[in-house]
CSV table of N, CA, C and O in Angstrom, one decimal:
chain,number,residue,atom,x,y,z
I,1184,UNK,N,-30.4,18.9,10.9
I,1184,UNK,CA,-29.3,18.2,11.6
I,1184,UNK,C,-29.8,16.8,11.8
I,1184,UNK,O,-30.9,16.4,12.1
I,1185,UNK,N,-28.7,15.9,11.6
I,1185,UNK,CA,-29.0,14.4,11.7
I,1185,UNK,C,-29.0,14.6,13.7
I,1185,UNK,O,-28.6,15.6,14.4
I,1186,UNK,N,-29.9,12.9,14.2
I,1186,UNK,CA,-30.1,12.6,15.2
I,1186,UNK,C,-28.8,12.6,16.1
I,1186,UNK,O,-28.6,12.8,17.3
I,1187,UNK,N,-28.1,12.3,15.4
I,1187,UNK,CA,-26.6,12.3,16.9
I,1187,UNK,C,-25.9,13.3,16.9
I,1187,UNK,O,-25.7,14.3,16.1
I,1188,UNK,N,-25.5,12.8,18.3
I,1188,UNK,CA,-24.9,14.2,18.9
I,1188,UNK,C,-24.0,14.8,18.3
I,1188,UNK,O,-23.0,14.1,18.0
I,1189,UNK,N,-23.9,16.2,17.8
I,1189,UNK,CA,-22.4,16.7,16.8
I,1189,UNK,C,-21.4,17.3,18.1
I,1189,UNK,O,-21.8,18.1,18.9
I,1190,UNK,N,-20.2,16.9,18.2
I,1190,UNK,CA,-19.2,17.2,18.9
I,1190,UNK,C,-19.2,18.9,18.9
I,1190,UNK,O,-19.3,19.3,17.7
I,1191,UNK,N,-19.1,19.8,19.6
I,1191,UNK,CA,-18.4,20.8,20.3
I,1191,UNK,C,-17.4,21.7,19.4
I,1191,UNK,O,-17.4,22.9,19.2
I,1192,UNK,N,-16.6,20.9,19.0
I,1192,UNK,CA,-15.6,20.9,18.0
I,1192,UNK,C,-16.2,21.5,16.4
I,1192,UNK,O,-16.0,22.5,15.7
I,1193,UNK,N,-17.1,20.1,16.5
I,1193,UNK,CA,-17.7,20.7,15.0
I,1193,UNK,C,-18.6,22.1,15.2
I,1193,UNK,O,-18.7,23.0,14.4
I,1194,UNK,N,-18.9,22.1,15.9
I,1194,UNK,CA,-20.4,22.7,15.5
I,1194,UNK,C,-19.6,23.8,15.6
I,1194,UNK,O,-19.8,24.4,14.6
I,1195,UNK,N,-18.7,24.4,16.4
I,1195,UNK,CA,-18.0,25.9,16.5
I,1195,UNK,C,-16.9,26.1,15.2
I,1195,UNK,O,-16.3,27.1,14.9
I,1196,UNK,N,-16.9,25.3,14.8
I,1196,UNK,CA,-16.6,25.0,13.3
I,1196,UNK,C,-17.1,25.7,12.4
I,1196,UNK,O,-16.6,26.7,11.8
I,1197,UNK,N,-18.5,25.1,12.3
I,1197,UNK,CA,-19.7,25.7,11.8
I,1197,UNK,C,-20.3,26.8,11.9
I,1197,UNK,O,-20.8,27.5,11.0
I,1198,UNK,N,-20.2,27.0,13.1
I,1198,UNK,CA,-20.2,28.5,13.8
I,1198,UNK,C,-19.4,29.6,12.9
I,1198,UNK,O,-19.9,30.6,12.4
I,1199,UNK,N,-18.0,29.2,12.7
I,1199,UNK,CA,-17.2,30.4,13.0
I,1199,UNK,C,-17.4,30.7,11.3
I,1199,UNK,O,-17.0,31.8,10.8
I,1200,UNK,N,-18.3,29.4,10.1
I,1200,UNK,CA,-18.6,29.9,9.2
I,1200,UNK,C,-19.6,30.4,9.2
I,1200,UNK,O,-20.2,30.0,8.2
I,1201,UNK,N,-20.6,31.4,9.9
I,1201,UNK,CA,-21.7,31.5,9.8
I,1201,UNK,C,-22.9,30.5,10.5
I,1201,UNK,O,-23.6,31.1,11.2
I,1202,UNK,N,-23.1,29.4,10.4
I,1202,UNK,CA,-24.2,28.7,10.7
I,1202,UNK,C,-25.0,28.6,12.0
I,1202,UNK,O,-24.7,28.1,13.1
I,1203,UNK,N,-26.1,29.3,11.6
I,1203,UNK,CA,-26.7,29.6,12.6
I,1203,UNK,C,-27.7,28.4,13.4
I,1203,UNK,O,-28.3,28.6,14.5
I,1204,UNK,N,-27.8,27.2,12.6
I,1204,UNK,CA,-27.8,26.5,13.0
I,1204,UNK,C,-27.6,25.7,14.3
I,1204,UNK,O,-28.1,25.4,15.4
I,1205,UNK,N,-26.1,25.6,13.5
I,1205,UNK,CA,-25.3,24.9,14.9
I,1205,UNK,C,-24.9,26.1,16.2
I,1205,UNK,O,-24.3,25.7,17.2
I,1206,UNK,N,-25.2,27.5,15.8
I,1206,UNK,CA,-25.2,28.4,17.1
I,1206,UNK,C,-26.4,28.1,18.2
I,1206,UNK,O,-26.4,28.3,19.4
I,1207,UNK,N,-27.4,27.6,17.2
I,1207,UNK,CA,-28.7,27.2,18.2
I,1207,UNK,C,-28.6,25.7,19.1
I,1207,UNK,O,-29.1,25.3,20.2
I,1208,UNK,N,-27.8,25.0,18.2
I,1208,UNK,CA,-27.9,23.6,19.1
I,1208,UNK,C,-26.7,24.1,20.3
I,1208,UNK,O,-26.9,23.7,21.5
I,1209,UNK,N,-25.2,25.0,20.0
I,1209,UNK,CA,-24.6,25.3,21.5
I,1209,UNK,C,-25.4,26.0,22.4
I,1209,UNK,O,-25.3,25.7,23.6
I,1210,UNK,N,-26.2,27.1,22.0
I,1210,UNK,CA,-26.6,27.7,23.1
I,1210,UNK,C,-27.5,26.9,23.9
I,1210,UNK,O,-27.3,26.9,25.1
I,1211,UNK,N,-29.0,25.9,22.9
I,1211,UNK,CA,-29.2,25.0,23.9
I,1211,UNK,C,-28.8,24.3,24.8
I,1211,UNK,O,-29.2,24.2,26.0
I,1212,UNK,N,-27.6,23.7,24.1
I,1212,UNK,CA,-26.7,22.8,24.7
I,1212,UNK,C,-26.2,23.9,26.0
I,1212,UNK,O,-26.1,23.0,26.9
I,1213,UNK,N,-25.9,25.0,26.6
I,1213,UNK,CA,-25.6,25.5,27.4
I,1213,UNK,C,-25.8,26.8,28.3
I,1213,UNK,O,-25.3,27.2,29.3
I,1214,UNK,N,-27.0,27.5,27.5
I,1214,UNK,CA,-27.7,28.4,28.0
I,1214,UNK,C,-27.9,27.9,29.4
I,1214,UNK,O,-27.4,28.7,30.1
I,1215,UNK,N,-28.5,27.0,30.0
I,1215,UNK,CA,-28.7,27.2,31.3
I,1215,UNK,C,-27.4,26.5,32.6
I,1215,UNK,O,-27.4,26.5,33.8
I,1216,UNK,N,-26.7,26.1,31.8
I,1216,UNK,CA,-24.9,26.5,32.7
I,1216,UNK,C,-24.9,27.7,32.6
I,1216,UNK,O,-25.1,28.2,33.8
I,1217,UNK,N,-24.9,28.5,31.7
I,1217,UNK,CA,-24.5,29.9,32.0
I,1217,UNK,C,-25.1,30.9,32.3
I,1217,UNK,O,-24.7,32.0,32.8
I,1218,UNK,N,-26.5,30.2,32.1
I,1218,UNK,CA,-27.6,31.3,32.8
I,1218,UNK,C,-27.5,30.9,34.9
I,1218,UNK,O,-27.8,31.8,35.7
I,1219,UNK,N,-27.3,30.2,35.1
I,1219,UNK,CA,-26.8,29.5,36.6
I,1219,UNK,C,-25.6,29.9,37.1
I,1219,UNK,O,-25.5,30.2,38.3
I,1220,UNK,N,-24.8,30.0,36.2
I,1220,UNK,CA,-22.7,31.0,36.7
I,1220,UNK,C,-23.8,32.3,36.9
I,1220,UNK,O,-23.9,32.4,38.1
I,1221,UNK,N,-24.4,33.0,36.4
I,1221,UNK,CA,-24.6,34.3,36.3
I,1221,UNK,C,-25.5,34.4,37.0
I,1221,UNK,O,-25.6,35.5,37.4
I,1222,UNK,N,-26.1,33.9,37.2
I,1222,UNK,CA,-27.4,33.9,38.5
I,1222,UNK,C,-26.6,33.9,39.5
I,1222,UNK,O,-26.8,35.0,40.1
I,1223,UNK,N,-25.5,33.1,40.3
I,1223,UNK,CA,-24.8,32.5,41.3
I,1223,UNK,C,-23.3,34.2,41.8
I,1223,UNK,O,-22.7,34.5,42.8
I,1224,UNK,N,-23.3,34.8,40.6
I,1224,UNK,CA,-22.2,35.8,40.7
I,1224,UNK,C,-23.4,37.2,41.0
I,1224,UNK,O,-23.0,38.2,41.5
I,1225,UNK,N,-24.8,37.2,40.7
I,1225,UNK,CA,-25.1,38.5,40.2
I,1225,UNK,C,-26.3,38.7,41.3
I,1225,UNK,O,-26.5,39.7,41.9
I,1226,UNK,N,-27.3,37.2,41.6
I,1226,UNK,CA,-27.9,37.0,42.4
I,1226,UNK,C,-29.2,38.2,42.0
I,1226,UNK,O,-29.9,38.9,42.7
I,1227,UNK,N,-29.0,38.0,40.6
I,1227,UNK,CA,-30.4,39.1,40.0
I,1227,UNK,C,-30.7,38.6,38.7
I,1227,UNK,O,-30.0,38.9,37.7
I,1228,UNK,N,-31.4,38.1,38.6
I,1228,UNK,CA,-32.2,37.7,37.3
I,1228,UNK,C,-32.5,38.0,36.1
I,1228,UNK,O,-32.6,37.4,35.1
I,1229,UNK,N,-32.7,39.3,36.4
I,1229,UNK,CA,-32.4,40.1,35.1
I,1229,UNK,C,-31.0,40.4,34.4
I,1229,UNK,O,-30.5,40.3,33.2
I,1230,UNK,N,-30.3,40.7,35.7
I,1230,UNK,CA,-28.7,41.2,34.9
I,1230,UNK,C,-28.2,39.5,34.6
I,1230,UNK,O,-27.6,39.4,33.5
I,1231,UNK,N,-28.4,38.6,35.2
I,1231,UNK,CA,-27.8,37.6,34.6
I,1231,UNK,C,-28.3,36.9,33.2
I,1231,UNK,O,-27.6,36.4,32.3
I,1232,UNK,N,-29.3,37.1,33.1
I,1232,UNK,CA,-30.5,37.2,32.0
I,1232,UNK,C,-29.6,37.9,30.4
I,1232,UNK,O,-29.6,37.4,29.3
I,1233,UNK,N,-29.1,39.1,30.9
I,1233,UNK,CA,-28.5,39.9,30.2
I,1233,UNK,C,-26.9,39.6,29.9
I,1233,UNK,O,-26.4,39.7,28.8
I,1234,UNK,N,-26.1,39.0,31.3
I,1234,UNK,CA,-25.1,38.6,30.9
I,1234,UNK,C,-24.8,37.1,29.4
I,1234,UNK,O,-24.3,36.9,28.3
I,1235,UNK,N,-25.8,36.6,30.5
I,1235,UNK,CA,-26.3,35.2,29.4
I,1235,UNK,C,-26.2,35.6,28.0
I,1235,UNK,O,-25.4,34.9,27.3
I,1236,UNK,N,-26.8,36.4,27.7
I,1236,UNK,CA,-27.1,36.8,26.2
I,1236,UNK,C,-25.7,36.9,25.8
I,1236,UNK,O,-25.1,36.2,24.9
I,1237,UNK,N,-25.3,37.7,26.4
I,1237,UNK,CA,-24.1,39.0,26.1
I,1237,UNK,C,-22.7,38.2,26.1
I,1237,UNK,O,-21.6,38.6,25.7
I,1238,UNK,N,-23.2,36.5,26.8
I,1238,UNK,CA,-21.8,35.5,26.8
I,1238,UNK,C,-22.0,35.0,25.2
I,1238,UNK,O,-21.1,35.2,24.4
I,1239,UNK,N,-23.2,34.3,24.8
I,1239,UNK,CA,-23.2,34.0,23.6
I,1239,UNK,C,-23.2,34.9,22.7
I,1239,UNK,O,-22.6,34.6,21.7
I,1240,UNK,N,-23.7,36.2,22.7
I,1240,UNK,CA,-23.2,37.0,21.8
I,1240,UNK,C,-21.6,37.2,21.4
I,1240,UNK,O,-21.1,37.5,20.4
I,1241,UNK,N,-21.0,37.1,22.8
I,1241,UNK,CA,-19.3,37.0,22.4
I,1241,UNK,C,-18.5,35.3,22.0
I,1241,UNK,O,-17.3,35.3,21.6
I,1242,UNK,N,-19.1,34.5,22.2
I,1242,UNK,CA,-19.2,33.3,21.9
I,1242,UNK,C,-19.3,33.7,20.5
I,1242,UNK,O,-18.1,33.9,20.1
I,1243,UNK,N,-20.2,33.8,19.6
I,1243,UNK,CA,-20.4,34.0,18.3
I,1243,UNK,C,-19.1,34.9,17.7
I,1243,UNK,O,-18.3,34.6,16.9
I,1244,UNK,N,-19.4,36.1,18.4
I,1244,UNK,CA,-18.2,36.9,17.8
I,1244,UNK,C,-16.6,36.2,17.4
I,1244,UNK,O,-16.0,36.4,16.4
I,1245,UNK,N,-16.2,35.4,18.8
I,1245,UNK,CA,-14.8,34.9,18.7
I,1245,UNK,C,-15.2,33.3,18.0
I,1245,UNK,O,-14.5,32.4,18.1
I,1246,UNK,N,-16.0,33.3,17.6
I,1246,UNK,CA,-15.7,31.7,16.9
I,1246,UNK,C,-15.0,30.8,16.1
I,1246,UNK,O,-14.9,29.6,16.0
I,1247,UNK,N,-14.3,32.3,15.5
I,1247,UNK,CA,-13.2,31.8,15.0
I,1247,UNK,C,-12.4,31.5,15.7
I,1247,UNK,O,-12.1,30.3,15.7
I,1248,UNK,N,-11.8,32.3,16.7
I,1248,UNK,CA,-10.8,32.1,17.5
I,1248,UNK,C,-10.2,31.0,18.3
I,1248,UNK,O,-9.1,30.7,18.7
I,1249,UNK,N,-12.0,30.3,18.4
I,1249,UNK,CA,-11.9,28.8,19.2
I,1249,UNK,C,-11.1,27.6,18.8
I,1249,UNK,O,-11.1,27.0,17.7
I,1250,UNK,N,-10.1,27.5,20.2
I,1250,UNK,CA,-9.1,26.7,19.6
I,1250,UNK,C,-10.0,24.9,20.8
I,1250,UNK,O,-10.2,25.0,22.0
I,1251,UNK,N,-10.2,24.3,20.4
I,1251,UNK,CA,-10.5,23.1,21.5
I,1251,UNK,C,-9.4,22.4,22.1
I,1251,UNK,O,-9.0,21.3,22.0
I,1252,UNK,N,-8.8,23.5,22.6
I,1252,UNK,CA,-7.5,22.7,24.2
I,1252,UNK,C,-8.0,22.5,25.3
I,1252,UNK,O,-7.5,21.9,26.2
I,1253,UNK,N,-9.4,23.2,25.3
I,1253,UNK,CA,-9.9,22.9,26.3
I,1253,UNK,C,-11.3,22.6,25.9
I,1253,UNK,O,-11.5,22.7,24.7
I,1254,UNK,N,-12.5,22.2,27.0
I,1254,UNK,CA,-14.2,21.9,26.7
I,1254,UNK,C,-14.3,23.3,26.0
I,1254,UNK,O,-13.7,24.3,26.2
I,1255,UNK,N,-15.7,23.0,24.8
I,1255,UNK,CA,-16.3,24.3,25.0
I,1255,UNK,C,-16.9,24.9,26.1
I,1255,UNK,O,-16.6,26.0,26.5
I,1256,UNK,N,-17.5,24.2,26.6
I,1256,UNK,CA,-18.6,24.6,28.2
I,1256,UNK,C,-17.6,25.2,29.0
I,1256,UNK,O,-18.1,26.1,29.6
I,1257,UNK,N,-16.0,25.1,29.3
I,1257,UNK,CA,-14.7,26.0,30.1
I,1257,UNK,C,-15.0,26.8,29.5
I,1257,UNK,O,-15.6,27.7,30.1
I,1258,UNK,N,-14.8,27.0,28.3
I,1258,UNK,CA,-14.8,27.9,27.2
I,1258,UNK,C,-16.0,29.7,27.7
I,1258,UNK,O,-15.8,30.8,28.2
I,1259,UNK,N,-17.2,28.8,27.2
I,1259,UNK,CA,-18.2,29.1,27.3
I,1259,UNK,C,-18.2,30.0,29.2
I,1259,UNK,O,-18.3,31.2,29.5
I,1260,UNK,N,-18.2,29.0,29.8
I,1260,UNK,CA,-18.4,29.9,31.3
I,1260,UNK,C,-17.5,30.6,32.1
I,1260,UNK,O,-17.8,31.0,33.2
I,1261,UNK,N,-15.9,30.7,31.0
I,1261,UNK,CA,-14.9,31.5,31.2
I,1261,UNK,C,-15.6,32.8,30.8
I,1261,UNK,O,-16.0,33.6,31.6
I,1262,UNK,N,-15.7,32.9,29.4
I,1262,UNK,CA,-16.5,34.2,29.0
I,1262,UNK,C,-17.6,35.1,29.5
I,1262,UNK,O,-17.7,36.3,29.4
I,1263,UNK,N,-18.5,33.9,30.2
I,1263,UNK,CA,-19.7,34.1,31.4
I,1263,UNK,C,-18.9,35.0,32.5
I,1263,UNK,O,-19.0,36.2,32.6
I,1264,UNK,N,-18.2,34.1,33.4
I,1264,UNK,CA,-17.8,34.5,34.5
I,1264,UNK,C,-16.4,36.1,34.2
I,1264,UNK,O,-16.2,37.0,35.1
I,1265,UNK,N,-16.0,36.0,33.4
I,1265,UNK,CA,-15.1,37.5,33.2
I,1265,UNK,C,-16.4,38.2,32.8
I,1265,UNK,O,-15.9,39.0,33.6
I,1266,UNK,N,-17.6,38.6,32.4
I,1266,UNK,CA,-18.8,39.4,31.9
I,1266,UNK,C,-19.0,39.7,33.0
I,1266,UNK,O,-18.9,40.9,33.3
I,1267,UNK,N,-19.5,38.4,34.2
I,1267,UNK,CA,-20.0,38.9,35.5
I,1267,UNK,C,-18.9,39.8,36.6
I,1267,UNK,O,-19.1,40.8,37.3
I,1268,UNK,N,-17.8,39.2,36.4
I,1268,UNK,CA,-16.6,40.2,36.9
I,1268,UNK,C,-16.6,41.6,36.4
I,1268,UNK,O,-16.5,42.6,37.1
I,1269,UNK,N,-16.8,41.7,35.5
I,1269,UNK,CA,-16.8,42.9,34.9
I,1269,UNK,C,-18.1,44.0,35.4
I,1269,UNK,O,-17.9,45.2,35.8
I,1270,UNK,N,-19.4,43.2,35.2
I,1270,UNK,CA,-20.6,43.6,35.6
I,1270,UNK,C,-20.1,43.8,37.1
I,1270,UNK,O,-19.6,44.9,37.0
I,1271,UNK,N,-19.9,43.4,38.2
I,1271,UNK,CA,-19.7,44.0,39.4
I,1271,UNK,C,-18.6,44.7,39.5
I,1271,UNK,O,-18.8,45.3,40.6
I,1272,UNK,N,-17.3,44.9,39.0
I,1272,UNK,CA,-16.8,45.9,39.0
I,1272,UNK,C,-17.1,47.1,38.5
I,1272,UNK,O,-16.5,48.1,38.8
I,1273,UNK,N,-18.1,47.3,37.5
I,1273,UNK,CA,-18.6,48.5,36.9
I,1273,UNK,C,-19.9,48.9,38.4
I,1273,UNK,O,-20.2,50.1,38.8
I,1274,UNK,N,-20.6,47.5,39.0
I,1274,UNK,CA,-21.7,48.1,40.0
I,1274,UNK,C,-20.9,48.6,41.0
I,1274,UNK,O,-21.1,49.7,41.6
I,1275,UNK,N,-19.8,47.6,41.2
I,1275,UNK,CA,-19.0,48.0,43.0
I,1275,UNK,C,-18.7,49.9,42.8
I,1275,UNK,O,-18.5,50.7,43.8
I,1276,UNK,N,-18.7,50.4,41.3
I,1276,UNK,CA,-18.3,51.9,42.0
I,1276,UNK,C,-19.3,52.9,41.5
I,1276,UNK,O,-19.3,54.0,41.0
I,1277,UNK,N,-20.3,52.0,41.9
I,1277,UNK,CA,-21.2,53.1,42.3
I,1277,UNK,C,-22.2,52.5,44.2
I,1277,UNK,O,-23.2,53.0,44.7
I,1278,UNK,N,-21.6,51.5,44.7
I,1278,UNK,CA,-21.6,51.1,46.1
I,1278,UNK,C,-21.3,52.1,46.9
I,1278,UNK,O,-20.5,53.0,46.6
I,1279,UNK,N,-22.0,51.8,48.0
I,1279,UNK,CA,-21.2,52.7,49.0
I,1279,UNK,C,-20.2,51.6,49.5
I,1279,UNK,O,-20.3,50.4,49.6
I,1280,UNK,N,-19.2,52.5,49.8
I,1280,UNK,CA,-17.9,52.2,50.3
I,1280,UNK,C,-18.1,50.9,51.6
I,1280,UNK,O,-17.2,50.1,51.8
I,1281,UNK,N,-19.5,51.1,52.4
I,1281,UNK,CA,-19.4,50.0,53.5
I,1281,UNK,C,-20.0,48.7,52.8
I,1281,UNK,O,-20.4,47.9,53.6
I,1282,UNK,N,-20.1,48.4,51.3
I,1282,UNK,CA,-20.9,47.8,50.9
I,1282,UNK,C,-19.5,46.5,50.6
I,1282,UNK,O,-19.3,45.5,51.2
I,1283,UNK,N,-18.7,47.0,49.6
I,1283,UNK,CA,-17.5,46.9,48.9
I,1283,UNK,C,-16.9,45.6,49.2
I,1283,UNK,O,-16.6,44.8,48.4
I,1284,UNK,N,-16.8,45.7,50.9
I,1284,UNK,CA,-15.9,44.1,51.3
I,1284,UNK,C,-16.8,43.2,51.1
I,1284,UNK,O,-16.1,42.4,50.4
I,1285,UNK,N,-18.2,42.7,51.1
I,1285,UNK,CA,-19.4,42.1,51.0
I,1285,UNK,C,-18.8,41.4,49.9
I,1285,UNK,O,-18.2,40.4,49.9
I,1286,UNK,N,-19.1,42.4,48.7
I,1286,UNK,CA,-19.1,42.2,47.1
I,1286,UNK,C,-18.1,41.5,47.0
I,1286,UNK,O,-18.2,40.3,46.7
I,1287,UNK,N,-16.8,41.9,47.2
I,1287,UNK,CA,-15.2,41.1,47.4
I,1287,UNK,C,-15.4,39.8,48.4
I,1287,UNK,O,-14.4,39.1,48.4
I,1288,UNK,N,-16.2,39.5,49.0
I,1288,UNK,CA,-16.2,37.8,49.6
I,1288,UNK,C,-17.2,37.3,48.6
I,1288,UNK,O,-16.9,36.2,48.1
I,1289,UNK,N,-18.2,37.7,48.4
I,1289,UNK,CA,-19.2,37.0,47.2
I,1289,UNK,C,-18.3,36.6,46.5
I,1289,UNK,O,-18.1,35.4,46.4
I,1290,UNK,N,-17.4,37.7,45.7
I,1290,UNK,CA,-16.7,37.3,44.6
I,1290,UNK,C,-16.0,36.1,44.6
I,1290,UNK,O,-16.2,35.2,43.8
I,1291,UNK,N,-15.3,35.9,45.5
I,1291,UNK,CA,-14.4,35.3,46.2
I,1291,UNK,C,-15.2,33.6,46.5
I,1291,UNK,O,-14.8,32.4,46.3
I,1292,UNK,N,-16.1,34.0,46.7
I,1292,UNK,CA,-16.8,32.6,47.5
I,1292,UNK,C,-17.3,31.4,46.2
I,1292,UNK,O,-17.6,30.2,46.2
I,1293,UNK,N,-17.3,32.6,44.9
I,1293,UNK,CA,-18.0,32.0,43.6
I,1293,UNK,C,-16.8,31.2,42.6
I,1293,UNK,O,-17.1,30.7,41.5
């Protein structure tokens, strides 16, 4: 890759043909935004650790899909943040029930 910056646009471009390349310069480019949303919803290091992965791994998957009406990085920490939603609705039911409202203002506060 040449020295300047490649736009967002392209590189998911590139992406959505394969290039694994330009998958390495977005995830640089944003691994630690999203590793930070998922730290801030999960407040556990490992599972956000795991979310992180699990955002770029669906990042890759829909690359075709990427339409730029909006940033990638919205993009990107939309897919983060519905992962982490999901991750605590899968934890909330196995909570005990006095735990529940807690989790629902965390949620809420994020």
């Amino acid at each position: 890759m040449s020295t300047f910056k490649k736009s967002d646009s392209w590189l998911m471009q590139r992406v959505a043909k394969g290039d694994s390349e330009s998958f390495a310069v977005i995830v640089n480019r944003y691994q630690q935004s999203v590793a930070d949303l998922a730290f801030r919803f999960l407040a556990n290091s490992y599972d956000a650790e795991d979310i992180a992965q699990e955002t770029f791994v669906r990042l890759f998957q829909s690359a075709k899909y990427y339409r730029p009406d909006y940033t990638l990085k919205a993009y990107i920490l939309k897919i983060a943040k519905n992962l982490c939603l999901d991750h605590l609705k899968k934890k909330d039911r196995r909570l005990p029930k006095i735990l529940k409202p807690w989790l629902k203002m965390l949620a809420l506060a994020l």
